[in-house]
Coordinates of C-alpha atoms and ligand atoms in Angstrom, one line a residue:
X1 CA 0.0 0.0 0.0
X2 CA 1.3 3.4 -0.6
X3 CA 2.3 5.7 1.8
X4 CA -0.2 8.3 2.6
X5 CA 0.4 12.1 3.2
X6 CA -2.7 14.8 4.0
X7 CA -2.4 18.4 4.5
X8 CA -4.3 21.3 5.4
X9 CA -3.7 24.8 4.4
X10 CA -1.9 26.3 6.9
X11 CA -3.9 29.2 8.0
X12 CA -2.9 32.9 9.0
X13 CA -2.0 33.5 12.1
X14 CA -3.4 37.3 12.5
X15 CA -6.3 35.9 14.5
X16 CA -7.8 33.4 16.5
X17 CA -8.9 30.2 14.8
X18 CA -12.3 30.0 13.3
X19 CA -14.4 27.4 13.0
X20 CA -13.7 27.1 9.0
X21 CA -10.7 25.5 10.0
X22 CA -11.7 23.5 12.3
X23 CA -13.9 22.1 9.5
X24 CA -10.7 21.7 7.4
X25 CA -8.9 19.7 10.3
X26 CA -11.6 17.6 10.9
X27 CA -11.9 16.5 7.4
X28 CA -7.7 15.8 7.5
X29 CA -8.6 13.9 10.6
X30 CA -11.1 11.5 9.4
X31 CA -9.5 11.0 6.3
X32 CA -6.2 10.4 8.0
X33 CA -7.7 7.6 10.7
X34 CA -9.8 6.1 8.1
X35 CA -6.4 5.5 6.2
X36 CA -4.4 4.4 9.3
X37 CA -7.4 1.5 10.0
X38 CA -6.8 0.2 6.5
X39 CA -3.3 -0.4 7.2
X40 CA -1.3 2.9 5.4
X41 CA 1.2 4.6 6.9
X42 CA 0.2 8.2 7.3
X43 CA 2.0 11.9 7.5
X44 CA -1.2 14.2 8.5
X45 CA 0.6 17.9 8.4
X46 CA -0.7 20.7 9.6
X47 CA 0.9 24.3 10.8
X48 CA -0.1 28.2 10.1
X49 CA 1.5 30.4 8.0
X50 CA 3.4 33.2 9.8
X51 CA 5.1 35.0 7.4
X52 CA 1.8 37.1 6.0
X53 CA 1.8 41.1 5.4
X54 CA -1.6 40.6 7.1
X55 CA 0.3 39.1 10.5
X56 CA 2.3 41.7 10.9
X57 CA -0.4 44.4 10.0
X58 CA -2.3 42.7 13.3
X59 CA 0.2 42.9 15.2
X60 CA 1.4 46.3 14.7
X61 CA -2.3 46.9 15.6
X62 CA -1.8 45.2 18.9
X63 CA 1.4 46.6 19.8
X64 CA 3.3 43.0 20.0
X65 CA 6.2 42.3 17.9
X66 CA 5.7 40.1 15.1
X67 CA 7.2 37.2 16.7
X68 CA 5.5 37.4 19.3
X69 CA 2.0 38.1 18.2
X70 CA 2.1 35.2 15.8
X71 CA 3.9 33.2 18.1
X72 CA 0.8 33.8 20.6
X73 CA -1.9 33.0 18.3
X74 CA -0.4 30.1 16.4
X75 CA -0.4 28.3 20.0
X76 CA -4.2 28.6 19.7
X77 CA -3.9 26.8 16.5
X78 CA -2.1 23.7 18.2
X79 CA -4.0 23.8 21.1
X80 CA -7.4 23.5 18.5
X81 CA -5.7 20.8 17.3
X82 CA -5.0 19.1 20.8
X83 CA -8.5 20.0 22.2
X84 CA -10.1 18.0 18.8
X85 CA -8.3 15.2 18.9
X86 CA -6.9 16.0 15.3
X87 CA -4.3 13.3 14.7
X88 CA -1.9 15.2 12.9
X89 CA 1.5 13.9 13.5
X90 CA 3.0 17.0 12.3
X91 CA 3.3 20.8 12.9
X92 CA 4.9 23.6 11.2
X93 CA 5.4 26.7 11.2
X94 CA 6.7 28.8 8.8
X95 CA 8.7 31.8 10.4
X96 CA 10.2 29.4 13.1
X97 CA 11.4 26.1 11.5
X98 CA 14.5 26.4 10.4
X99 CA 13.5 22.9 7.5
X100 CA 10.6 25.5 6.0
X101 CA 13.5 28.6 5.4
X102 CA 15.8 26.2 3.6
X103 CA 13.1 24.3 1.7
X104 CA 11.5 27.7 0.6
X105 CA 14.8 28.8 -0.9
X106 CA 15.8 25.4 -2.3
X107 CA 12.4 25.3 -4.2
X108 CA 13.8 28.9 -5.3
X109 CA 16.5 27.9 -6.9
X110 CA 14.7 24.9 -8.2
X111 CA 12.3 26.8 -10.0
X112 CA 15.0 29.5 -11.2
X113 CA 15.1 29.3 -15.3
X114 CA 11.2 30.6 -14.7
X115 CA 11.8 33.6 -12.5
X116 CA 13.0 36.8 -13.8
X117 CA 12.6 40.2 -12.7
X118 CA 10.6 42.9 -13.9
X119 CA 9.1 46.3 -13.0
X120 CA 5.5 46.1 -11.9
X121 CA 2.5 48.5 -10.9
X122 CA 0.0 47.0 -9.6
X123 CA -2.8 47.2 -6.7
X124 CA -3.0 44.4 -3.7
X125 CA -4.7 43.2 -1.5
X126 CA -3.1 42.7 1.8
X127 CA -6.6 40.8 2.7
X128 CA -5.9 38.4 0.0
X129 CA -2.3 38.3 -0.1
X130 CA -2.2 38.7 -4.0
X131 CA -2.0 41.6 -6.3
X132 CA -6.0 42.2 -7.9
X133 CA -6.4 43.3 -11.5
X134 CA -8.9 45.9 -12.9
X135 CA -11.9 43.1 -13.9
X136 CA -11.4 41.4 -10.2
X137 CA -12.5 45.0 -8.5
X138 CA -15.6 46.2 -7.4
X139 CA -16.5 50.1 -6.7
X140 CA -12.4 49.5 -6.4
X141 CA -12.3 47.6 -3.7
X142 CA -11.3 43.6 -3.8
X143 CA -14.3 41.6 -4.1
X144 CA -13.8 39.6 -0.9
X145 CA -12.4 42.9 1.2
X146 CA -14.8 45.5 0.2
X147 CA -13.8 48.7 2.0
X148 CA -10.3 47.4 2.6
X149 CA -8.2 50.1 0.9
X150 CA -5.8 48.2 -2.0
X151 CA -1.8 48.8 -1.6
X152 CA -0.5 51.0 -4.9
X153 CA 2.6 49.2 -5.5
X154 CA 5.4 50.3 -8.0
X155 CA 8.3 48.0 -7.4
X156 CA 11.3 45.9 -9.2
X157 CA 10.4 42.3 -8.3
X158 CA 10.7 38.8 -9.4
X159 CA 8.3 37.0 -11.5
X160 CA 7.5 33.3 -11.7
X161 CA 6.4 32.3 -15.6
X162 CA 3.2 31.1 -15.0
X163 CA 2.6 31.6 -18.4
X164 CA 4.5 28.6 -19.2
X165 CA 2.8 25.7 -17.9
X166 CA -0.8 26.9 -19.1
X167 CA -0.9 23.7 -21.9
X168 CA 0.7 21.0 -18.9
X169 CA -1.6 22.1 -16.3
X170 CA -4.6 21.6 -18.2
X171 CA -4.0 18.1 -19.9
X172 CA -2.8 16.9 -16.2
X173 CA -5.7 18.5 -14.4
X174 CA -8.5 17.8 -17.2
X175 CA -6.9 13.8 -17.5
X176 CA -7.3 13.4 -13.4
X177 CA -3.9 13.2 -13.1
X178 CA -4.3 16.0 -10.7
X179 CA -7.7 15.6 -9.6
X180 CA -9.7 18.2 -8.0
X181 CA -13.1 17.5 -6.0
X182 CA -15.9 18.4 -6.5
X183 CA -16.0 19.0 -10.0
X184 CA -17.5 22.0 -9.7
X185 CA -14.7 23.4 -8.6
X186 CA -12.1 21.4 -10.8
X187 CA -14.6 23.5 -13.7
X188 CA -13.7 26.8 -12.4
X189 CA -9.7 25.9 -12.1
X190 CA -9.9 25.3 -15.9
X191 CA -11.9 28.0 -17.1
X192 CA -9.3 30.0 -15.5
X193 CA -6.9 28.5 -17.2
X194 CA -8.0 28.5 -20.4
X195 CA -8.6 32.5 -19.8
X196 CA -4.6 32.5 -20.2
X197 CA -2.3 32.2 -17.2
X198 CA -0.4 35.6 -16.2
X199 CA 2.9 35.3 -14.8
X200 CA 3.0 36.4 -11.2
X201 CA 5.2 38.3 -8.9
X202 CA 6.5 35.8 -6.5
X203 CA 9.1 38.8 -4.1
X204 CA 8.3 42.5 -3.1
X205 CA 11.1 44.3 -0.9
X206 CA 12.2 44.1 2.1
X207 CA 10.7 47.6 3.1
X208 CA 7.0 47.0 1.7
X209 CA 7.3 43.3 3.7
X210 CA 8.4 45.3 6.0
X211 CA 10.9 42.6 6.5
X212 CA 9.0 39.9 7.6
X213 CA 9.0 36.7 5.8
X214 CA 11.9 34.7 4.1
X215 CA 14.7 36.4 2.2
X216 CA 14.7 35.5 -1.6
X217 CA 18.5 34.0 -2.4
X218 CA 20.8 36.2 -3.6
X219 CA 19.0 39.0 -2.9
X220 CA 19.7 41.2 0.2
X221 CA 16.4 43.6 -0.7
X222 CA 13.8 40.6 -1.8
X223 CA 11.4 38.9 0.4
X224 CA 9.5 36.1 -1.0
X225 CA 6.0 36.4 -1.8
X226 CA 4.3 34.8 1.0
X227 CA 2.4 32.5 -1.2
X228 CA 5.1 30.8 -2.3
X229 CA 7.0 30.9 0.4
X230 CA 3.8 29.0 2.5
X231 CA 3.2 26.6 -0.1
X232 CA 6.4 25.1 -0.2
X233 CA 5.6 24.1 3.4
X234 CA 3.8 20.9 2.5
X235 CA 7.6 19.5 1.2
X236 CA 9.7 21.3 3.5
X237 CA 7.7 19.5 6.5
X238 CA 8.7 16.4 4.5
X239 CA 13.0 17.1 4.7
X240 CA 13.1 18.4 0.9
X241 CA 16.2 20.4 1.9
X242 CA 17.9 17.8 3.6
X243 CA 16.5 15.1 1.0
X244 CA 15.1 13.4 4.1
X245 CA 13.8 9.6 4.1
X246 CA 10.1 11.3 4.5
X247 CA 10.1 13.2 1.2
X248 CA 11.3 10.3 -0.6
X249 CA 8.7 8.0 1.4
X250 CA 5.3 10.5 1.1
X251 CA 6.5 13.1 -1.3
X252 CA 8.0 11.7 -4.0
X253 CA 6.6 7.6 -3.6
X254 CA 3.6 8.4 -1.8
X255 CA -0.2 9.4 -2.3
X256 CA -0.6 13.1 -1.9
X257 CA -3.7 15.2 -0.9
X258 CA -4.0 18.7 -0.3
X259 CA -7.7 19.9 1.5
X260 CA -8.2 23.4 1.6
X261 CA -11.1 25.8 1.2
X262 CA -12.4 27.2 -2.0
X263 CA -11.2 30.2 -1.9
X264 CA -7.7 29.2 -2.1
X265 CA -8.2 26.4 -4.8
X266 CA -6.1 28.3 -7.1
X267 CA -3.2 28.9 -5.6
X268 CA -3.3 25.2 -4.9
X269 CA -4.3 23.8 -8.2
X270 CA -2.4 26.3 -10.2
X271 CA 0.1 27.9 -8.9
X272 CA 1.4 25.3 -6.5
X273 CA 1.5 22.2 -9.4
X274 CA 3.1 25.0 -12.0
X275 CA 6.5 25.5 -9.3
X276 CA 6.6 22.1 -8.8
X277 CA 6.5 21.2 -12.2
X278 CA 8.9 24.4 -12.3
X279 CA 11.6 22.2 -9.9
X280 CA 10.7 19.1 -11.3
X281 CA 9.4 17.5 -8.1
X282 CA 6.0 15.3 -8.0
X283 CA 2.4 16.6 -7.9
X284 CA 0.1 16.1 -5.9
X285 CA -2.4 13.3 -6.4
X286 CA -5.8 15.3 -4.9
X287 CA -6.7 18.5 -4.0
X288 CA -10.1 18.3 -1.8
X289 CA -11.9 21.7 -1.9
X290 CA -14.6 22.7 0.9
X291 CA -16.9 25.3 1.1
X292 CA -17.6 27.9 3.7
X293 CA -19.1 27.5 6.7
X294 CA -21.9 30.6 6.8
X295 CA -24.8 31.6 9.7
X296 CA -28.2 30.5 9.4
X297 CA -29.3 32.6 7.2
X298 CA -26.4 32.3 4.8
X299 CA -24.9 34.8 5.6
X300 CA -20.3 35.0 6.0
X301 CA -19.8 35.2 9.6
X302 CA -17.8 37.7 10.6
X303 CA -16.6 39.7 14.4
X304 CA -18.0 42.6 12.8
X305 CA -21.2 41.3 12.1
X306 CA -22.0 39.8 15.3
X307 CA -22.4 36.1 14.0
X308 CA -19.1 35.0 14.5
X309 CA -19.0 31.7 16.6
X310 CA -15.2 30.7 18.6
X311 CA -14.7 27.1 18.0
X312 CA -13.4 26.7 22.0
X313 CA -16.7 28.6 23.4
X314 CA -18.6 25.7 21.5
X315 CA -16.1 23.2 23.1
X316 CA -16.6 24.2 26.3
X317 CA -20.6 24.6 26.2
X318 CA -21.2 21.0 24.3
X319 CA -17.5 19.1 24.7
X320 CA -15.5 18.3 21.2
X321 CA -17.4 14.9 20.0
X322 CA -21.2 16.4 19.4
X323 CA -18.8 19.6 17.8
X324 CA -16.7 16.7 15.1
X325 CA -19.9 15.4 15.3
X326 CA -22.0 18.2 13.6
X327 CA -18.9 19.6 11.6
X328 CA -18.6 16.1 9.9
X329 CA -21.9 15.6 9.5
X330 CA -23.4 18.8 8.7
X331 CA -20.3 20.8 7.3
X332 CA -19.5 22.3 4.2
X333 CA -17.7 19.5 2.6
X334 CA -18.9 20.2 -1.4
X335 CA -20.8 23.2 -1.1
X336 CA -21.4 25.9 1.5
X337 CA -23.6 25.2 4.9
X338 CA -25.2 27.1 7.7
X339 CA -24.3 27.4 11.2
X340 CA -26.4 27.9 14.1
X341 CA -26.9 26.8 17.8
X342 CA -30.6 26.1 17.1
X343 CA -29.6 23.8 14.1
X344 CA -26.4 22.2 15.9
X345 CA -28.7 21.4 19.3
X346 CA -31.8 20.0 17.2
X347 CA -29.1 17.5 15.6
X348 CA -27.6 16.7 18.5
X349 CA -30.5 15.9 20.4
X350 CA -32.0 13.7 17.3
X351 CA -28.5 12.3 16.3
X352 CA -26.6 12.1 19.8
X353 CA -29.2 11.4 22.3
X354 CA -32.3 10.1 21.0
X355 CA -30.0 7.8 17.9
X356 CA -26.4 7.1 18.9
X357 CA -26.9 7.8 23.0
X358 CA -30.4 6.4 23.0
X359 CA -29.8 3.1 20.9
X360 CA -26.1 1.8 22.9
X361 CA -28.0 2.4 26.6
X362 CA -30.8 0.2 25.7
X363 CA -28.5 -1.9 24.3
X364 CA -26.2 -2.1 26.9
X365 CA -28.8 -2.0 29.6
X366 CA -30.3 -5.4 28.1
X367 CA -27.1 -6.9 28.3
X368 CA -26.3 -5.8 31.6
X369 CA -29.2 -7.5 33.0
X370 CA -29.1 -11.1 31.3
X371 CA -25.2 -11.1 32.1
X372 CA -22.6 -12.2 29.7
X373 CA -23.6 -13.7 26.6
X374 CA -21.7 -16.0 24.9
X375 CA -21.4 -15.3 21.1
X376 CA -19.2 -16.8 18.7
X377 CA -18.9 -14.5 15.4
X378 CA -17.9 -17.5 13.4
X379 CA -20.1 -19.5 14.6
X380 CA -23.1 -19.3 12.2
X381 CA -25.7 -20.3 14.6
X382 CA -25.1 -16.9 16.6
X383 CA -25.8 -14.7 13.8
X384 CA -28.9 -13.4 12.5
X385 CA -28.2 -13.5 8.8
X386 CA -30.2 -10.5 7.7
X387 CA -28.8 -8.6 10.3
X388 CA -25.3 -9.2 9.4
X389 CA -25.7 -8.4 5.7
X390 CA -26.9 -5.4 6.6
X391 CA -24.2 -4.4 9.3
X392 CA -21.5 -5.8 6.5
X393 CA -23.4 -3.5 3.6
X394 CA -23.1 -0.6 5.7
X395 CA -19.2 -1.1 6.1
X396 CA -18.2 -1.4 2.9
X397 CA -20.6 1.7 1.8
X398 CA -18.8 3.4 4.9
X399 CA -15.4 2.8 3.6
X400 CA -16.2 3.4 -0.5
X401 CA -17.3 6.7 0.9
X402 CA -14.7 7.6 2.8
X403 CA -12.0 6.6 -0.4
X404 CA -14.1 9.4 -2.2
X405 CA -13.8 11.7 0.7
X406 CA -17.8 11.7 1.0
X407 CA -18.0 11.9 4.9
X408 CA -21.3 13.0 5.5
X409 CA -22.4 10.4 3.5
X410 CA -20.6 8.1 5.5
X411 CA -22.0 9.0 8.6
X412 CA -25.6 8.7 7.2
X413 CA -24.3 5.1 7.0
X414 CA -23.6 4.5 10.1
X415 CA -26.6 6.5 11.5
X416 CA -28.8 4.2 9.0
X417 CA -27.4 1.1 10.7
X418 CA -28.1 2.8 14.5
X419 CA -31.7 3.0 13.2
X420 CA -31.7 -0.6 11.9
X421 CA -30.9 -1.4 15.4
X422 CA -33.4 0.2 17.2
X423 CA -36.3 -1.3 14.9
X424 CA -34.6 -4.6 15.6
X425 CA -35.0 -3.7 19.7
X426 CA -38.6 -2.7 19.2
X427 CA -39.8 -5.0 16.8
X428 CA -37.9 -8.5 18.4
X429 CA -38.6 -7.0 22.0
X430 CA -35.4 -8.9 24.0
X431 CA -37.1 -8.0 27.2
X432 CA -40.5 -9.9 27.0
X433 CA -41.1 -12.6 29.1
X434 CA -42.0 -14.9 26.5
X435 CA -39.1 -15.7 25.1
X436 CA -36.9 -18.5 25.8
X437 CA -33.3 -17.8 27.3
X438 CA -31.7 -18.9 23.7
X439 CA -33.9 -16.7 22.0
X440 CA -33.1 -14.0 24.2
X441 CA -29.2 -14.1 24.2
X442 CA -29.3 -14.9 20.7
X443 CA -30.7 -11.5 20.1
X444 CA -28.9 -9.5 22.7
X445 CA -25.6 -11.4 21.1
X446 CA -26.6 -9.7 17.7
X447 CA -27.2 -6.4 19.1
X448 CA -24.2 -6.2 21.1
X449 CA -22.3 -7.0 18.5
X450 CA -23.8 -4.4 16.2
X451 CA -23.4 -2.0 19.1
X452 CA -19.2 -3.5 19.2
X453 CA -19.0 -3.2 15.2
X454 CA -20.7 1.0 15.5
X455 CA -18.2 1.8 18.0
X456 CA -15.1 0.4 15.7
X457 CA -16.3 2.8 13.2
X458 CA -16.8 5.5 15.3
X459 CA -13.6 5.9 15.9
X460 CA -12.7 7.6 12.9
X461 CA -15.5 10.3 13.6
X462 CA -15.9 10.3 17.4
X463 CA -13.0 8.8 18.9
X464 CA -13.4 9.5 22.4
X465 CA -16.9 8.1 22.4
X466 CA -16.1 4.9 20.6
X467 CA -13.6 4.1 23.6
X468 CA -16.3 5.1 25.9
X469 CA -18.8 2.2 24.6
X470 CA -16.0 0.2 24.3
X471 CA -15.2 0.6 28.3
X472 CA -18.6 -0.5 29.0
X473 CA -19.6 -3.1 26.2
X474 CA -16.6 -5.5 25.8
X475 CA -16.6 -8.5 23.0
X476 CA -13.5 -10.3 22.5
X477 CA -14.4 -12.3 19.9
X478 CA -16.1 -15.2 22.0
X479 CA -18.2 -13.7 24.9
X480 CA -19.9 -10.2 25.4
X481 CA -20.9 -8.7 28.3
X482 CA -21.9 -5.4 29.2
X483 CA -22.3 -2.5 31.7
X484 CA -25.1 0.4 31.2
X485 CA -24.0 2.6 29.2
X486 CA -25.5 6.0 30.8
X487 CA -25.1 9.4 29.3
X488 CA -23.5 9.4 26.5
X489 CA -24.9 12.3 25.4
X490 CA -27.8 14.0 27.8
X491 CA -30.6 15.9 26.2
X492 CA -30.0 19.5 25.7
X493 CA -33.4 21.3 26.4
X494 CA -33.9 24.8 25.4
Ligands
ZN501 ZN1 -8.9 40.7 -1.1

């Protein structure tokens, strides 16, 4: 099997963490512990991107230093990480590891017979990070920073030749040899391309970056453009500048995907594959776009609008597993979806305590009170057939899903099979006095299983509940027995 690597974009650091992103490492997350249970050896990276004009704007505002401010806030990115249980194995960041500084500049001189220098005018948007031509304005301000006032810059810089790779990067992305999901957004990368690729300035000097951000080779005055400084992060984590054991492994051998939200598709479906097809190194196999995550009534949230929501103030009202829970299910995986505490309380009172909670302490409170059970998966006269096809359907649906990064649709799976169980409860009625003892354990035997089988593949969603069950309801291939599993998730009434 081949080696496995899965990145998110690593965010700016000018701000706390938003819920967006959260989104983005939960996706990473599943995808990454579905891949570990089938047996591949996975690099899930992560990290934040330090070196933006926008940092140091926000920090000036706040009176830190640089270092300090983005040093401060990218500790609430790892602790987001920590407080999810997001299984990255890796961290970077880009203005303090020293593997990022050497790999940027590496891939520099990699990429060196398409960068030339130039005079350029031009207006930008520190919001964006990118310089904005006349058709991407409105009332001439950016499109996605109205009111933002754009930089007027009039600079000698360096220039990557975009321009060059416009015929290569369509044939590789419209083949699938890059493949973008959803295809929606795989459309709008090559319509853009086929508009004609503009070569883009990839430095600005020192005194406009203010100098912050990673000194282009050579050149005393140059900082890189942070965009290509950050994107080079997803090797440089890997030891490109020391030609580590890792990039050979996931890099250059491996299977690559990059998730990150729509609004940076491009730099990672166009610009990214043209340097690395600049420096000759491998592409990436995937690039998974989401949507954004918006309030109930559709609308971006935002401080200033009121509707912002802090991903730890959910955490500490509801605890992280109904939060993966809703984000996984209900997120903005293809296409944009709405947040709100009314919407994430009505799920979690019809998913999490009247489905999932509901259907292991009835369950495990039937078990509980016939005592152990002895049940022999192999052993054919212990199964109800029907019941097994049907738990064996929904795991192989589960998995195909989860190979095409569908994960909502894999958790409708596994909700389908909670409700197959309950129906099985009410309609075989393991309680009632007339049945015999056989008849009895052989049904309990079934359901506990089922209720053992859920919890295995909950662990790629809900980790810290799965082990929960699995404290109370243990199976170990021969006997099952149980204790009541209270709690798991107590009704929210508002
Ligand atoms: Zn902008």
């Amino acid at each position: 099997m081949k080696a496995f690597f899965i990145s998110t974009s690593i965010p700016y650091v000018n701000a706390e963490p938003h819920i967006g992103f959260l989104l983005e490492a939960l996706e990473a997350d599943v995808i990454s512990r579905f891949r570990r249970s089938l047996g591949s050896e996975v690099y899930f990276l992560t990290g934040t991107d330090d070196n933006a004009l926008k940092n140091v704007q926000s920090a000036e505002k706040s009176g830190m230093k640089t270092q300090e401010f983005v040093d401060l806030n990218a500790k609430k990115f790892i602790e987001l990480m920590e407080k999810f249980d997001i299984s990255n194995n890796d961290f970077i960041r880009t203005s303090k590891d020293e593997r990022h500084k050497l790999g940027a500049q590496k891939l520099w001189n990699a990429c060196s017979a398409d960068i030339y220098k130039k005079k350029y005018e031009g207006l930008y948007c520190v919001g964006c990070e990118s310089f904005k031509t006349q058709k991407e304005l409105k009332d001439d301000f950016c499109e996605l920073h109205p009111g933002k006032p754009l930089q007027k810059v009039s600079e000698e810089n360096y220039f990557f030749k975009l321009s060059n790779y416009q015929e290569k990067l369509l044939s590789l992305i419209e083949s699938g040899k890059l493949r973008i999901i959803p295809d929606e957004k795989k459309n709008e990368i090559t319509q853009f391309i086929k508009m004609g690729l503009e070569d883009f300035s990839i430095s600005r000097s020192s005194i406009r970056a203010k100098n912050w951000g990673i000194k282009v080779p050579g050149s005393e005055d140059q900082i890189m453009y942070v965009w290509f400084d950050a994107l080079s992060n997803y090797i440089n984590a890997l030891g490109y500048a020391s030609d580590d054991l890792n990039f050979e492994r996931f890099w250059k051998n491996g299977y690559k995907i990059h998730i990150v939200g729509k609004d940076i598709n491009r730099f990672h479906s166009v610009y990214w594959p043209a340097m690395l097809l600049s420096a000759g190194i491998e592409l990436p196999d995937t690039v998974f776009v989401h949507g954004f995550i918006n309030d109930e009534n559709g609308q971006k949230m935002s401080k200033t609008l009121g509707n912002y929501v802090n991903p730890f103030d959910l955490l500490n009202k509801y605890g992280k597993d109904p939060i993966r829970y809703f984000f996984l299910k209900e997120g903005a995986h293809y296409s944009d979806s709405n947040f709100s505490i009314k919407l994430f309380e009505e799920k979690y009172n019809s998913d999490l305590a009247n489905g999932l909670g509901n259907f292991a302490a009835r369950v495990s409170t039937l078990i509980e009170k016939n005592g152990q059970i002895a049940f022999d998966k192999f052993n054919q006269k212990n199964l109800d057939i029907e019941l097994h096809a049907f738990l064996d359907k929904t795991i192989l649906e589960m998995a195909d899903y989860l190979l095409n990064f569908k994960i909502a649709e894999a958790i409708n799976s596994l909700w389908g099979l909670i409700s197959y169980g309950d129906a099985y409860v009410n309609n075989n009625k393991p309680w009632s006095k007339d049945l015999t003892q056989e008849r009895r354990e052989f049904l309990l035997g079934n359901l506990g299983f089922m209720l053992y089988e859920i919890s295995r593949a909950l662990d790629v969603f809900i980790p810290e509940t799965a082990s929960k069950i699995r404290d109370s309801l243990k199976f170990d291939g021969k006997n099952i027995f149980s204790k009541k599993i209270e709690n798991l998730f107590p009704k929210i009434n508002s």
